[in-house]
Coordinates of C-alpha atoms in Angstrom, one line a residue:
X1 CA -57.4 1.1 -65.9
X2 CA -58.3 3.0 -62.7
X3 CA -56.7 -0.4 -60.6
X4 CA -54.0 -1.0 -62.9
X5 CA -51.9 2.4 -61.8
X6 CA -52.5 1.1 -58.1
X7 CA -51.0 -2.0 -58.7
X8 CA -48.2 -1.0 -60.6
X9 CA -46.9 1.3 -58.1
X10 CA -47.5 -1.3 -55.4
X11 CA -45.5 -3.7 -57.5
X12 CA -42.6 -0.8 -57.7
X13 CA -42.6 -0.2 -53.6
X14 CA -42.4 -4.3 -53.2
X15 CA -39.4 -4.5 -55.6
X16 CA -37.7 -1.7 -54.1
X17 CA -38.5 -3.3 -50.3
X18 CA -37.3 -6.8 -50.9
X19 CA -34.3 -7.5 -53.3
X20 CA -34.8 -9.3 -56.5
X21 CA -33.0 -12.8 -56.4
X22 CA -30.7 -12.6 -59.6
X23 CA -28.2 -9.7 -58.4
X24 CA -26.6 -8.0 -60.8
X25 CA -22.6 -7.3 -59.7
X26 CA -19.9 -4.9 -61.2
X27 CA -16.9 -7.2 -63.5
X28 CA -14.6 -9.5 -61.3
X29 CA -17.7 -10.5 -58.3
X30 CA -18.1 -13.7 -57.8
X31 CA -21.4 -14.0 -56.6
X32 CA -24.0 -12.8 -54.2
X33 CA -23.4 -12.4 -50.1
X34 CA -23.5 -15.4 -47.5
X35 CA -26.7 -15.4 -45.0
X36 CA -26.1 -13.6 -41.7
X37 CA -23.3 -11.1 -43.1
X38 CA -20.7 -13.2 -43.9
X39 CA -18.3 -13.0 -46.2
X40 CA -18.7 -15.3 -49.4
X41 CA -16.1 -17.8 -49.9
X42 CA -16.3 -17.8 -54.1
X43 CA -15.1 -15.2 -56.5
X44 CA -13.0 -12.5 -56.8
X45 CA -13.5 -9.4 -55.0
X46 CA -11.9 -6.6 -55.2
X47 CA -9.4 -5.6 -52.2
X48 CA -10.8 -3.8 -49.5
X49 CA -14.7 -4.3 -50.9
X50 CA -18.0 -6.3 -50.1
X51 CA -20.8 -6.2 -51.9
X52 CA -24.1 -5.5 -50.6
X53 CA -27.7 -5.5 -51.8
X54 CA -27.3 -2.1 -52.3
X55 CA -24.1 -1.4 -53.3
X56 CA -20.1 -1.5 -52.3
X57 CA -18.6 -1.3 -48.8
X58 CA -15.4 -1.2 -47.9
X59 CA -14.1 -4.1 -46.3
X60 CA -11.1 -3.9 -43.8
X61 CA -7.6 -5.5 -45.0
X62 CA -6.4 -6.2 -41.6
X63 CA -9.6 -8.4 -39.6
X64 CA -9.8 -7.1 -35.8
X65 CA -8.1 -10.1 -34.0
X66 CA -8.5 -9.5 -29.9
X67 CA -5.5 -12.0 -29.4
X68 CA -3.3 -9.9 -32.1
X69 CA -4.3 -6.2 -30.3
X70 CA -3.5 -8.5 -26.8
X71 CA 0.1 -10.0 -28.0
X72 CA 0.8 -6.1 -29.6
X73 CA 0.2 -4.2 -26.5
X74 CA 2.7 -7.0 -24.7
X75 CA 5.3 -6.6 -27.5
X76 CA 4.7 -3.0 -27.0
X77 CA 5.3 -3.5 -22.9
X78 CA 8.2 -5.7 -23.6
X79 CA 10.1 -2.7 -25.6
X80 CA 9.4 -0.5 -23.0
X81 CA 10.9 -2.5 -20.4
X82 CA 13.8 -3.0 -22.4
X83 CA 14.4 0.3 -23.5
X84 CA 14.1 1.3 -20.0
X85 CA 16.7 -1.2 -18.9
X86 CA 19.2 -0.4 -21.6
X87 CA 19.0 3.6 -21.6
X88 CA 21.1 2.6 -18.4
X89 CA 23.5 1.2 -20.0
X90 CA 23.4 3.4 -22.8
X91 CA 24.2 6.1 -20.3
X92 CA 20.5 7.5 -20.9
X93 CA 19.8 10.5 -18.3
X94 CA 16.5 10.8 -16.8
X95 CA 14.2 13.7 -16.7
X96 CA 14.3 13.9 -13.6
X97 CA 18.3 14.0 -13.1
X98 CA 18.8 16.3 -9.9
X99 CA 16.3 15.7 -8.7
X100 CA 16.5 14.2 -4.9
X101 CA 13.3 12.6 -3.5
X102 CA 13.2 9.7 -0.9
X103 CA 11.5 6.8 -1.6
X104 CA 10.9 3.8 0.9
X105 CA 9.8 0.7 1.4
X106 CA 7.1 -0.3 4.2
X107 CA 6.7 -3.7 5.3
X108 CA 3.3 -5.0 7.2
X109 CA 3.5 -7.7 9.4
X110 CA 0.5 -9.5 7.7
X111 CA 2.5 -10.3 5.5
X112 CA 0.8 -7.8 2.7
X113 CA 2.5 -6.5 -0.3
X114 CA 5.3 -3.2 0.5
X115 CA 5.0 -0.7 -1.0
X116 CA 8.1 1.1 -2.6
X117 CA 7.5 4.8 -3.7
X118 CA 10.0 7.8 -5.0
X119 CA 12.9 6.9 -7.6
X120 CA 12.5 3.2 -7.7
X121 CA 11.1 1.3 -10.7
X122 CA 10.4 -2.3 -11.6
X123 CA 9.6 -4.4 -14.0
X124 CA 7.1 -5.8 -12.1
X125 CA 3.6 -3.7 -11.8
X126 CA 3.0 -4.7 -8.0
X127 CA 4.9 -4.6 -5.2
X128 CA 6.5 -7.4 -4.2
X129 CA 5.4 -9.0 -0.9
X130 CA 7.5 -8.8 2.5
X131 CA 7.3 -10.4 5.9
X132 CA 8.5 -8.6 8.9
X133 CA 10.8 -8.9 11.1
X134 CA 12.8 -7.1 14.0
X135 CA 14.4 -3.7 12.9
X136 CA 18.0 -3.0 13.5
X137 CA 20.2 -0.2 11.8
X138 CA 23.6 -0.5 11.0
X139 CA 26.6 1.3 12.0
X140 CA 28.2 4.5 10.1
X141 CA 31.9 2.8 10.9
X142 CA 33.4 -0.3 10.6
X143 CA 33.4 -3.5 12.3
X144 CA 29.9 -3.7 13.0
X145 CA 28.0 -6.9 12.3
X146 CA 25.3 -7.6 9.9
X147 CA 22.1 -5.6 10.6
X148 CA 19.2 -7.6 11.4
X149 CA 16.3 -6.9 9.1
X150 CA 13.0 -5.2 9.0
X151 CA 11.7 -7.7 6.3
X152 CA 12.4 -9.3 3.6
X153 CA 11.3 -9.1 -0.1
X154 CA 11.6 -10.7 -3.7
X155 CA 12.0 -8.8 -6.5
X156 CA 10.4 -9.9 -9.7
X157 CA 12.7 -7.7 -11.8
X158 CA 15.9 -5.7 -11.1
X159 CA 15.1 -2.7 -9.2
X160 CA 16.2 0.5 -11.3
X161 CA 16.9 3.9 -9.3
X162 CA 16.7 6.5 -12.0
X163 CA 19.4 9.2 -12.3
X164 CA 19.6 11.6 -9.6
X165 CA 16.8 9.4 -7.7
X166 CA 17.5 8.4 -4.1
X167 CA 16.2 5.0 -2.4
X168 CA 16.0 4.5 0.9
X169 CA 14.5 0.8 1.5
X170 CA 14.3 0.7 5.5
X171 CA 16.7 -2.0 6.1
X172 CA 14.1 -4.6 4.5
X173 CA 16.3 -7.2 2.6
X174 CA 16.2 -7.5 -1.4
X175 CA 16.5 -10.3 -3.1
X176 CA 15.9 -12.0 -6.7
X177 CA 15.1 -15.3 -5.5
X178 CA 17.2 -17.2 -7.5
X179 CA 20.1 -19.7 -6.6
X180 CA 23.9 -18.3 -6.9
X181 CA 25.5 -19.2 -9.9
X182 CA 29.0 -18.4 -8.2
X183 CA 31.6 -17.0 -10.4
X184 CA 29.9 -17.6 -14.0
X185 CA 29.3 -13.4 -14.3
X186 CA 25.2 -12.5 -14.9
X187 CA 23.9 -9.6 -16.4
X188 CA 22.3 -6.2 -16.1
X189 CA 18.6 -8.1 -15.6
X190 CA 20.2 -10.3 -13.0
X191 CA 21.3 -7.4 -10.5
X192 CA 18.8 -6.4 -7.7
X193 CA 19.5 -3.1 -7.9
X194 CA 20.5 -0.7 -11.1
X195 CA 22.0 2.7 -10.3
X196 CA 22.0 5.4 -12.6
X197 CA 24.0 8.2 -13.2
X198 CA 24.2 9.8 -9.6
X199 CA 21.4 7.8 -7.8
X200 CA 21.6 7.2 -4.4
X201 CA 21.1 3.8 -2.4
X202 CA 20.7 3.4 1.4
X203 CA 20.1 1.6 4.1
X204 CA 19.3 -1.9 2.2
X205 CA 20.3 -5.2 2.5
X206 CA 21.0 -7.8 -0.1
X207 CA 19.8 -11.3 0.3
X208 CA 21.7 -14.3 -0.6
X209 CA 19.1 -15.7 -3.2
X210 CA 20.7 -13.2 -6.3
X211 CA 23.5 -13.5 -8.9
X212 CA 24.8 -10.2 -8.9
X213 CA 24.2 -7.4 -6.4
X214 CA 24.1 -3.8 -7.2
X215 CA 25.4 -2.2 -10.5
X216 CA 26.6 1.6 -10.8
X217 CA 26.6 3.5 -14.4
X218 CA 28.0 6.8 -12.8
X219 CA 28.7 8.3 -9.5
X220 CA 26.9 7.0 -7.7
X221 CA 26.2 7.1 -3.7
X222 CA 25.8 4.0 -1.3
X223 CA 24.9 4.5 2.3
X224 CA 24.8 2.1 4.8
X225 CA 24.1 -1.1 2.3
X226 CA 24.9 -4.3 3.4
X227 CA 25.3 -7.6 1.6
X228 CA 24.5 -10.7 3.5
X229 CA 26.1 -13.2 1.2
X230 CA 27.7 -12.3 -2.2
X231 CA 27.6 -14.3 -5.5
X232 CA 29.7 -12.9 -8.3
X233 CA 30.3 -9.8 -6.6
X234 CA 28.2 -7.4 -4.3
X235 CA 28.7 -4.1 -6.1
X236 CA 29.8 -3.1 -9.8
X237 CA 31.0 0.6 -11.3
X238 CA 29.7 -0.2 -14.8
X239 CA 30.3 3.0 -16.2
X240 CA 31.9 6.2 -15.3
X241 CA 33.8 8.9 -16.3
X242 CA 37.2 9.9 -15.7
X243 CA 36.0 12.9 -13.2
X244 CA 33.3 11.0 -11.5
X245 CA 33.4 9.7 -8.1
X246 CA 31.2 6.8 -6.2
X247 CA 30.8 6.9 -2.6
X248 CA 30.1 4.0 -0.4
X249 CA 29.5 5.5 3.6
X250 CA 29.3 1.8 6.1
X251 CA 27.6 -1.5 5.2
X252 CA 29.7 -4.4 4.9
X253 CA 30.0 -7.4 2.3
X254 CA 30.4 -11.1 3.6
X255 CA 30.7 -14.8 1.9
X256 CA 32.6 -13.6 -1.3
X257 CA 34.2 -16.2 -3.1
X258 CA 36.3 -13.3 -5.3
X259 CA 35.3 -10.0 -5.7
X260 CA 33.0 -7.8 -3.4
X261 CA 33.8 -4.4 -5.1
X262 CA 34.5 -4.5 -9.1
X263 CA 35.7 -1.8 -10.9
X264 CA 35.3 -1.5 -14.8
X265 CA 34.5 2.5 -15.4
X266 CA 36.6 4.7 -14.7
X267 CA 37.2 7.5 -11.9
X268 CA 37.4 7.1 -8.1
X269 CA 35.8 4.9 -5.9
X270 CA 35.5 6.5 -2.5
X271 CA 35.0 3.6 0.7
X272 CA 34.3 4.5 3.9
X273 CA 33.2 3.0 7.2
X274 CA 33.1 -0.3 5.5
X275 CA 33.1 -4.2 6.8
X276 CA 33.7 -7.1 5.2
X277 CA 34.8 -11.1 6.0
X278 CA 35.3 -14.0 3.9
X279 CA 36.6 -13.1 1.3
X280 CA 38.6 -13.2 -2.2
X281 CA 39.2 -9.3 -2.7
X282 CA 37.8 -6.5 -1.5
X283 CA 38.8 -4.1 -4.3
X284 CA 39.2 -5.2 -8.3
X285 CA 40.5 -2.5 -10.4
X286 CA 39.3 -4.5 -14.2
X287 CA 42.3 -6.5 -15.3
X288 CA 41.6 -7.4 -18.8
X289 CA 38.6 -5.2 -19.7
X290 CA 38.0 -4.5 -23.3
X291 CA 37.9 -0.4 -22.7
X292 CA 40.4 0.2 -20.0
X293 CA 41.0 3.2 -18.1
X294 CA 42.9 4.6 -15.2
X295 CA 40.9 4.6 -11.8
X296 CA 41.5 5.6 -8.1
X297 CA 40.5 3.6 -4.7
X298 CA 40.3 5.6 -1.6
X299 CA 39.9 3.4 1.5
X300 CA 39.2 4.5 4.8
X301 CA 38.1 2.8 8.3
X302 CA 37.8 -0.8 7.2
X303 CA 37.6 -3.7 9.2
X304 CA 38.6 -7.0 7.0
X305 CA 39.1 -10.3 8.2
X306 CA 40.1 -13.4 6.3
X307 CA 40.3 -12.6 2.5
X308 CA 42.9 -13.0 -0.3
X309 CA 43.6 -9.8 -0.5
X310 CA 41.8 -5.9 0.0
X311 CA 43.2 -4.6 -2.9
X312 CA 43.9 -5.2 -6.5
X313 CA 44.8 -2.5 -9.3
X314 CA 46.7 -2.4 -12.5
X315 CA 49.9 0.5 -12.1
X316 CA 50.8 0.4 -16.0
X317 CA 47.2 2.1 -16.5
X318 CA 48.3 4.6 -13.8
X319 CA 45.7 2.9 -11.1
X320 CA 46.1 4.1 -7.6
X321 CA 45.2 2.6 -4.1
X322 CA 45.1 5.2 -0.7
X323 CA 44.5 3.2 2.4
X324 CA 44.0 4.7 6.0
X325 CA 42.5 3.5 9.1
X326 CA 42.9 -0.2 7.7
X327 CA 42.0 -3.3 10.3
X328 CA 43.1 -6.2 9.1
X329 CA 43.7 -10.0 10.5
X330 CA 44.0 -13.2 7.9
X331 CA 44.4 -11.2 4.9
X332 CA 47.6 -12.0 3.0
X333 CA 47.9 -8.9 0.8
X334 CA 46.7 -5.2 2.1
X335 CA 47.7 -3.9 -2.1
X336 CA 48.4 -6.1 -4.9
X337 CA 49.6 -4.5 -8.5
X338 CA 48.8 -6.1 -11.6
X339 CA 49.9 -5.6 -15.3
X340 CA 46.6 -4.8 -16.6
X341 CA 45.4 -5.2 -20.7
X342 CA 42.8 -4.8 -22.6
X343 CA 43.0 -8.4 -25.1
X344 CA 41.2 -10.4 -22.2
X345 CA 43.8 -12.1 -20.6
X346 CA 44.7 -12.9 -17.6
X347 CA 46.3 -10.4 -15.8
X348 CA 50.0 -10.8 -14.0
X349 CA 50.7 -10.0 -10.4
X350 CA 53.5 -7.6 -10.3
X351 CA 54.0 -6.7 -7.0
X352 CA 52.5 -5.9 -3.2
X353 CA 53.0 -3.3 -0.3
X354 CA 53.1 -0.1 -0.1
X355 CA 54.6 1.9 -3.4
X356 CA 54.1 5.1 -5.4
X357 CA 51.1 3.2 -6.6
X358 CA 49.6 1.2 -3.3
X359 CA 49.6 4.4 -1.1
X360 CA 49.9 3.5 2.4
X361 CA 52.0 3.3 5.2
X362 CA 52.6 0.1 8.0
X363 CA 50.9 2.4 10.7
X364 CA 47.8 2.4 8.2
X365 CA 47.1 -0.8 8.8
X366 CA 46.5 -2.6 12.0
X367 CA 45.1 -6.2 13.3
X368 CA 41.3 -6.1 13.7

């Protein structure tokens, strides 16, 4: 008897070490776990359980896929690039509205990425690459040529200048790299640069490899921006308010087939100091927009030379035009009215010259 204790305890401590063969599981389990932790493929388990030799665990519902957290985190980048791109158009204000700082673009001649820093933003996560060239600025008043450029880079995404941002890109030329797609009309993603409300652009110019050039949502300032070859059109007010004002101060717009400055907000649209050549028209109050409003065109020192016309607005939505300081030769029309609507048709030419509406004078304009 004195061995017999021993060995029943011993028999206990084995039974307790290694599991006994027939398991016994709670109502509804099919059957006992796979080798190597997996996951039987029989029976019924419970959701969210596993059994184990030594009781229940809880099993995850969703499995941890690597390839689903990867194609999340892109979904998640993807709405935060969107969001971003229509809280322009949404007339979304920055945090940082008011605020001025300069942000440029440096070019290398090795050819290495630039670098743009301040209130520009891009889709794209590096900076896209340049190669030099000779530097030459442009003039503050009209009639100067196009400026030769410091370098030349491709953007990957349109180039968004947050509200009350300013960009200054060191005459390097921007463009999108894509072929023009001449007067079928792109979208916000198709514009090189994106303005917000009160952002500042200056001294930039805009390659011909874009469909559409520089979009505005609300009073915004261009300095000395040039546009080497425009597509659809070179510059657009997309939005603004009745009392807002955009300013452009010199650069010059050259190749347009129609349209190099389009209208569709409302407001003034101050020009100064500006060039342009081959062209359709140099000004485009909207004709047939679906929200139409009444807007103003100042104009003064411009040098134009063969175009269709310099300026086109609609007088039954109480449009205005005030030219001075116009130099002119091969354009047929200095101010051309229109009878405006908002159905989408195609607007009728009223009238040209000067009138209450097209307010200028003979002496304003003169051959270039």
């Amino acid at each position: 008897m004195q061995y017999i204790l021993p060995a029943t305890l011993a028999f206990a401590v084995a039974a307790n070490a290694v599991p006994a063969q027939h398991w016994h599981y709670p109502k509804g389990f099919g059957g006992p776990p796979a080798p190597g932790g997996a996951i039987p493929t029989g029976g019924a388990y419970p959701t969210g359980l596993v059994p184990t030799a030594t009781g229940i665990l809880p099993w995850p519902t969703a499995p941890y896929s690597p390839i689903k957290q990867y194609q999340n985190k892109g979904r998640a980048d993807d709405d935060e690039e969107s969001s971003s791109s229509s809280a322009a158009s949404s007339k979304t204000k920055s945090s940082k509205k008011g605020k001025s700082s300069s942000a440029t673009a440096s070019v290398t001649k090795s050819g290495n990425a630039a670098s743009a820093t301040g209130g520009a933003s891009s889709g794209n996560s590096s900076a896209p690459a340049t190669t030099a060239a000779p530097a030459s600025g442009g003039s503050g008043s009209s009639g100067g040529k196009l400026p030769a450029s410091s370098g030349t880079s491709i953007l990957k995404a349109v180039q968004t200048i947050a509200a009350g941002e300013s960009f200054d890109g060191g005459m390097v030329a921007f463009d999108r790299g894509a072929s023009c797609t001449g007067q079928t009309e792109g979208g916000s993603s198709d514009t090189v640069f994106h303005l917000e409300e009160g952002a500042s652009l200056s001294n930039v110019i805009i390659g011909p490899n874009q469909i559409e050039g520089v979009h505005c949502f609300g009073s915004c300032t261009l300095t000395n921006v040039w546009w080497s070859e425009v597509c659809e059109d070179a510059f657009t007010i997309k939005e603004q308010s009745a009392s807002g004002t955009t300013t452009i101060n010199g650069g010059g717009a050259f190749g347009a087939d129609d349209k190099v400055l389009q209208h569709n907000g409302a407001g003034t649209l101050k020009v100064t100091g500006f060039t342009t050549s081959d062209f359709g028209k140099l000004y485009r109050s909207c004709g047939n927009c679906k929200s139409m409003s009444e807007r103003h065109i100042i104009l003064d020192d411009i040098t134009a030379s063969e175009g269709s016309s310099l300026v086109g607005i609609n007088s039954n939505y109480g449009d205005t035009a005030t030219l001075t300081n116009i130099k002119a030769s091969g354009v047929k029309d200095i101010c051309v009215e229109y009878e405006g609507n908002d159905s989408g048709k195609e607007p009728t030419k009223k009238s040209s010259g000067p009138s209450s509406a097209c307010i200028y004078t003979e002496s304003d304009v003169t051959s270039s």
